[in-house]
Amino acid sequence: MRTSPQFLTILSAFLCFLTINAIIVKQENSLYGPYQAGIGHLVNWDLTGSSQLAETAIRLTPDEPGKQGAIWNNYPMLSNDWEFHVQFHIHGKGVHLNGDGIAFWYVRDPLHSGPVFGSKDYWSGLGIFVDTFENAATPHNHLHPYLSAVVNNGSFPYHHDEHGTAGQVGGCHLQARNLEWPAKVAISYISDVLTVYVDNQGNDNWAQCFRAVGVRLPTGYVFGVSASTGEYSDNHDVVAVTTLDNIIPDKVWEDRGHLMPSADFLELPHAQLKPKATVETLTEAPSSFTMKFIYFGGIAAILYIVFSSYKKYRYPKKKAMLP
């Protein structure tokens, strides 16, 4: 029986539909304007610190020194695979001196203000940081502002002096300050792969910032956005938040509530990086491998001499008999 082209087209479309991931907008984890200016609360979100509502955005900090502000979602994310999109504005009067930056969170303990862009240090979960204050005294190999991602299990601090590169799983330069349009960051977490995309052109032309494989995050953590100013300042505004639930066909949901946040790759702080070996250091202090080689080599030589002497003593060679 001959199959019609129309049937093949319909069948192909149906099979593609079955294999495409279902993407659901999580309204309870999302946030859109217009907002009610002057109102001190949001539906499904908590405002903390200096956060205030304007009609078109939520201002986390004004362009004043020493401010901290944040918004925290009320609903834990239970999906294994999700995306967290944020539109934001960073702008101020400063030309070269400004700060400190904005952070996007997926953490166990929200609603705690602190020194890491307005939130607590030693957090458990994921932090994505846009650091706008460049500490010229600290060596680094990237342009500024800089976006970095750090996975923490609550055991180590954030290193401000190294602009988030210490302990990061990935990062990139992101020019997100004093733009005429909102900058956008999309955080994708699917099948233990963390990918961050950025758009600072205002045209949905997304560029991949980094992709990190082997990132393990629990379910049941909470999304948030925070910002802070120090001696220098900026306005930090959140325009909108969109959270997506990615449903992958044939993938069984896993309760990862007791999972410890971890990543296969973390960059060490500069202070913990060991210097490269030089001829002088090797001469003064041989490596443990060299010492072991000398030690076991000496023992082997002694055993060989003893064994050879024993053979000569136990089995002396017989003199050859003349015919």
XYZ file of C-alpha atoms in Angstrom:
323
model
C 0.000 0.000 0.000
C 1.358 3.376 -0.980
C 1.500 6.003 1.762
C 0.510 9.555 0.872
C 2.931 12.459 1.504
C 0.264 14.193 3.609
C 0.088 11.208 5.962
C 3.875 11.115 6.338
C 3.918 14.837 7.128
C 1.227 14.462 9.782
C 2.944 11.396 11.259
C 6.310 13.182 11.407
C 4.749 16.191 13.092
C 3.022 13.935 15.628
C 6.259 12.080 16.434
C 8.102 15.379 16.836
C 5.366 16.570 19.176
C 5.822 13.473 21.335
C 9.567 14.046 21.684
C 9.508 17.808 22.297
C 9.934 18.918 25.892
C 6.866 20.507 27.414
C 7.667 23.973 28.774
C 5.301 25.361 31.389
C 5.448 28.890 32.765
C 5.371 28.709 36.560
C 3.166 31.688 37.366
C 3.693 31.372 41.119
C 7.467 31.669 40.558
C 7.249 34.508 38.016
C 6.861 38.267 38.262
C 5.617 40.862 35.764
C 4.693 44.533 35.742
C 3.075 46.948 35.817
C 3.494 47.189 39.570
C 1.661 49.288 42.116
C 4.107 52.001 43.056
C 4.354 52.666 46.756
C 2.837 49.320 47.789
C 5.110 47.397 50.133
C 4.259 43.870 49.027
C 3.990 41.598 45.983
C 1.875 38.524 45.300
C 3.981 35.376 45.865
C 7.114 37.414 46.614
C 8.656 39.052 49.689
C 10.491 42.371 49.585
C 13.369 42.970 51.983
C 15.763 45.787 52.792
C 15.643 48.865 50.588
C 13.408 47.273 47.912
C 10.593 49.488 46.631
C 7.959 49.158 43.933
C 7.814 51.512 40.976
C 5.336 51.218 38.122
C 7.720 49.560 35.672
C 10.252 47.860 37.958
C 11.194 46.827 41.468
C 14.079 48.922 42.736
C 16.290 46.772 44.945
C 18.690 49.611 45.748
C 18.689 53.316 44.960
C 21.824 55.045 43.701
C 22.995 55.616 47.255
C 25.851 54.044 49.235
C 25.325 51.336 51.841
C 22.026 49.871 50.582
C 20.792 46.267 50.388
C 17.569 44.959 48.909
C 16.073 41.699 47.670
C 12.958 39.913 46.462
C 12.317 36.282 47.415
C 9.778 33.892 45.977
C 7.341 32.162 48.341
C 7.114 28.881 46.411
C 9.942 26.309 46.365
C 10.876 24.896 42.959
C 10.068 21.180 42.942
C 10.953 20.481 39.311
C 14.195 18.689 38.433
C 14.612 20.731 35.240
C 13.892 24.450 35.141
C 14.785 27.861 33.747
C 14.949 31.187 35.566
C 14.869 34.323 33.373
C 15.446 37.812 34.782
C 15.199 41.206 33.090
C 17.013 43.915 35.020
C 18.458 47.419 34.856
C 21.702 48.612 36.449
C 22.218 52.346 36.048
C 23.617 55.298 37.927
C 25.504 58.562 37.884
C 28.954 57.032 38.330
C 31.155 56.719 35.265
C 34.069 54.613 36.480
C 33.239 54.177 40.171
C 30.036 52.266 40.804
C 28.826 49.113 42.510
C 28.357 46.650 43.863
C 26.141 44.466 41.681
C 23.168 42.128 41.495
C 22.724 38.417 42.279
C 20.276 35.715 41.191
C 19.721 32.944 43.708
C 18.435 29.385 44.034
C 19.014 28.673 47.722
C 17.793 26.758 50.743
C 17.609 29.709 53.162
C 16.047 32.862 51.675
C 15.171 36.144 53.402
C 18.595 36.561 55.018
C 20.421 39.793 54.266
C 24.197 39.708 54.207
C 27.462 40.733 52.547
C 27.058 38.850 49.244
C 25.228 41.380 47.084
C 22.647 41.847 49.809
C 22.235 38.195 50.813
C 23.882 35.837 53.291
C 27.303 34.290 52.904
C 27.966 30.544 53.273
C 24.721 29.841 51.437
C 23.501 26.446 50.291
C 22.594 26.366 46.613
C 23.390 28.384 43.495
C 24.373 32.032 43.183
C 24.748 33.907 39.878
C 26.521 37.239 40.360
C 26.907 40.302 38.147
C 29.777 42.148 39.818
C 30.047 45.749 38.618
C 32.722 46.994 41.033
C 36.224 46.224 39.797
C 38.825 45.746 42.494
C 41.962 46.783 40.632
C 44.225 45.533 43.425
C 43.245 41.896 42.834
C 44.652 39.991 39.825
C 42.064 38.617 37.417
C 41.901 37.702 33.754
C 38.511 39.022 32.686
C 36.789 42.213 31.646
C 34.326 43.986 33.880
C 31.402 43.809 34.731
C 31.708 40.063 35.235
C 29.047 37.362 35.599
C 30.009 34.301 37.626
C 28.180 31.259 38.988
C 29.062 29.632 42.302
C 27.619 26.392 43.709
C 27.965 26.284 47.485
C 27.040 23.674 50.094
C 27.339 26.196 52.913
C 30.978 25.442 53.660
C 32.922 28.295 52.025
C 32.598 32.085 51.697
C 32.223 34.287 48.661
C 35.518 35.965 47.705
C 34.662 39.560 46.826
C 38.287 40.410 46.118
C 38.374 37.869 43.298
C 35.097 38.992 41.693
C 33.410 35.610 42.115
C 35.998 33.649 40.147
C 37.035 31.717 43.266
C 34.825 28.637 43.386
C 32.985 29.489 40.185
C 31.669 26.840 37.807
C 31.681 29.328 34.926
C 31.509 32.982 34.007
C 31.803 35.655 31.328
C 32.013 39.370 30.746
C 28.576 41.025 30.671
C 28.187 44.703 29.870
C 24.905 45.318 31.667
C 25.253 48.844 33.032
C 23.611 52.062 31.788
C 21.918 50.350 28.855
C 18.896 51.891 27.134
C 16.994 48.620 27.561
C 16.840 45.883 30.214
C 19.637 43.333 30.262
C 18.531 39.698 30.389
C 19.977 36.597 32.003
C 18.528 33.116 31.437
C 19.626 30.368 33.843
C 18.904 26.874 32.518
C 19.259 23.776 34.697
C 18.453 20.544 32.843
C 19.753 17.036 33.608
C 22.553 18.305 35.877
C 23.784 20.743 33.223
C 23.854 24.424 34.171
C 23.827 26.827 31.213
C 23.628 30.605 31.421
C 22.612 32.779 28.470
C 22.810 36.571 28.306
C 21.245 39.276 26.150
C 22.407 42.864 26.500
C 21.317 43.977 23.014
C 17.607 44.216 23.761
C 16.634 42.069 20.765
C 16.428 38.541 22.266
C 19.705 37.678 20.561
C 20.916 35.297 23.262
C 24.579 34.422 23.698
C 25.832 31.520 25.788
C 27.872 32.719 28.737
C 28.965 29.260 29.895
C 27.865 25.639 30.161
C 28.814 23.509 33.180
C 28.254 19.738 33.254
C 27.979 17.822 36.514
C 26.131 20.398 38.621
C 23.864 18.801 41.218
C 21.183 20.958 42.833
C 18.415 19.865 45.215
C 14.705 20.263 44.658
C 12.702 22.474 46.984
C 15.028 25.495 47.024
C 13.807 29.074 46.508
C 14.488 31.690 43.815
C 15.454 35.247 44.636
C 17.183 38.383 43.372
C 19.279 40.677 45.546
C 21.555 43.688 45.130
C 23.770 45.922 47.215
C 25.791 49.116 47.103
C 28.949 49.890 49.033
C 31.003 53.048 49.051
C 29.985 53.436 45.403
C 26.463 52.842 44.163
C 23.967 52.219 41.367
C 20.250 51.768 40.912
C 19.499 48.031 40.699
C 16.054 47.362 39.196
C 14.225 44.100 38.456
C 11.867 44.494 35.491
C 10.459 40.961 35.210
C 11.050 37.345 36.241
C 9.920 34.299 34.255
C 10.338 30.775 35.629
C 9.841 27.734 33.400
C 9.288 24.073 34.218
C 10.904 21.865 31.565
C 9.110 18.528 31.360
C 11.250 15.933 29.563
C 9.386 12.930 28.078
C 10.020 9.563 29.779
C 12.079 11.200 32.521
C 10.937 10.134 35.983
C 10.738 12.908 38.569
C 13.280 12.528 41.361
C 12.947 13.851 44.889
C 16.306 15.537 45.461
C 15.361 17.420 48.595
C 18.189 15.884 50.634
C 20.847 16.265 47.940
C 23.957 18.263 48.813
C 24.687 21.006 46.230
C 27.877 20.161 44.351
C 29.708 20.577 41.058
C 32.362 18.526 39.304
C 34.468 21.605 38.558
C 35.264 24.576 40.797
C 37.979 27.181 40.333
C 40.234 27.577 43.359
C 40.980 30.982 44.883
C 44.308 32.512 43.832
C 45.581 32.132 47.390
C 45.070 28.361 47.212
C 46.642 27.822 43.799
C 50.073 26.183 44.099
C 52.902 27.914 42.194
C 54.495 26.067 39.315
C 57.609 24.112 40.241
C 60.954 25.634 39.326
C 64.471 24.203 39.167
C 65.346 25.947 42.433
C 62.353 24.598 44.339
C 62.935 21.085 43.048
C 66.609 21.268 44.051
C 65.823 22.493 47.547
C 62.798 20.297 48.181
C 62.405 17.163 46.065
C 58.889 16.014 45.445
C 57.432 13.100 47.363
C 57.608 11.000 44.187
C 61.369 11.622 43.899
C 61.932 10.763 47.555
C 59.951 7.536 47.193
C 61.911 6.633 44.060
C 65.235 7.149 45.850
C 64.048 5.254 48.930
C 62.654 2.193 47.175
C 65.440 2.224 44.605
C 68.015 2.044 47.404
C 66.199 -0.853 49.061
C 66.013 -2.721 45.744
C 69.761 -2.248 45.183
C 70.597 -3.564 48.666
C 68.342 -6.598 48.198
C 69.957 -7.327 44.833
C 73.481 -7.240 46.338
C 72.466 -9.481 49.255
C 70.726 -11.977 46.959
C 73.698 -12.092 44.557
C 76.129 -12.722 47.426
C 73.898 -15.479 48.765
C 73.795 -17.216 45.370
C 77.585 -17.113 45.060
C 77.968 -18.564 48.540
C 75.241 -21.202 48.253
C 75.869 -22.297 44.663
C 79.587 -21.854 43.798
C 80.503 -22.398 40.156
C 82.168 -25.763 39.348
C 85.500 -25.702 37.573
C 85.391 -26.940 34.023
C 86.981 -30.421 33.520
C 89.597 -30.726 30.782
C 88.998 -33.572 28.367
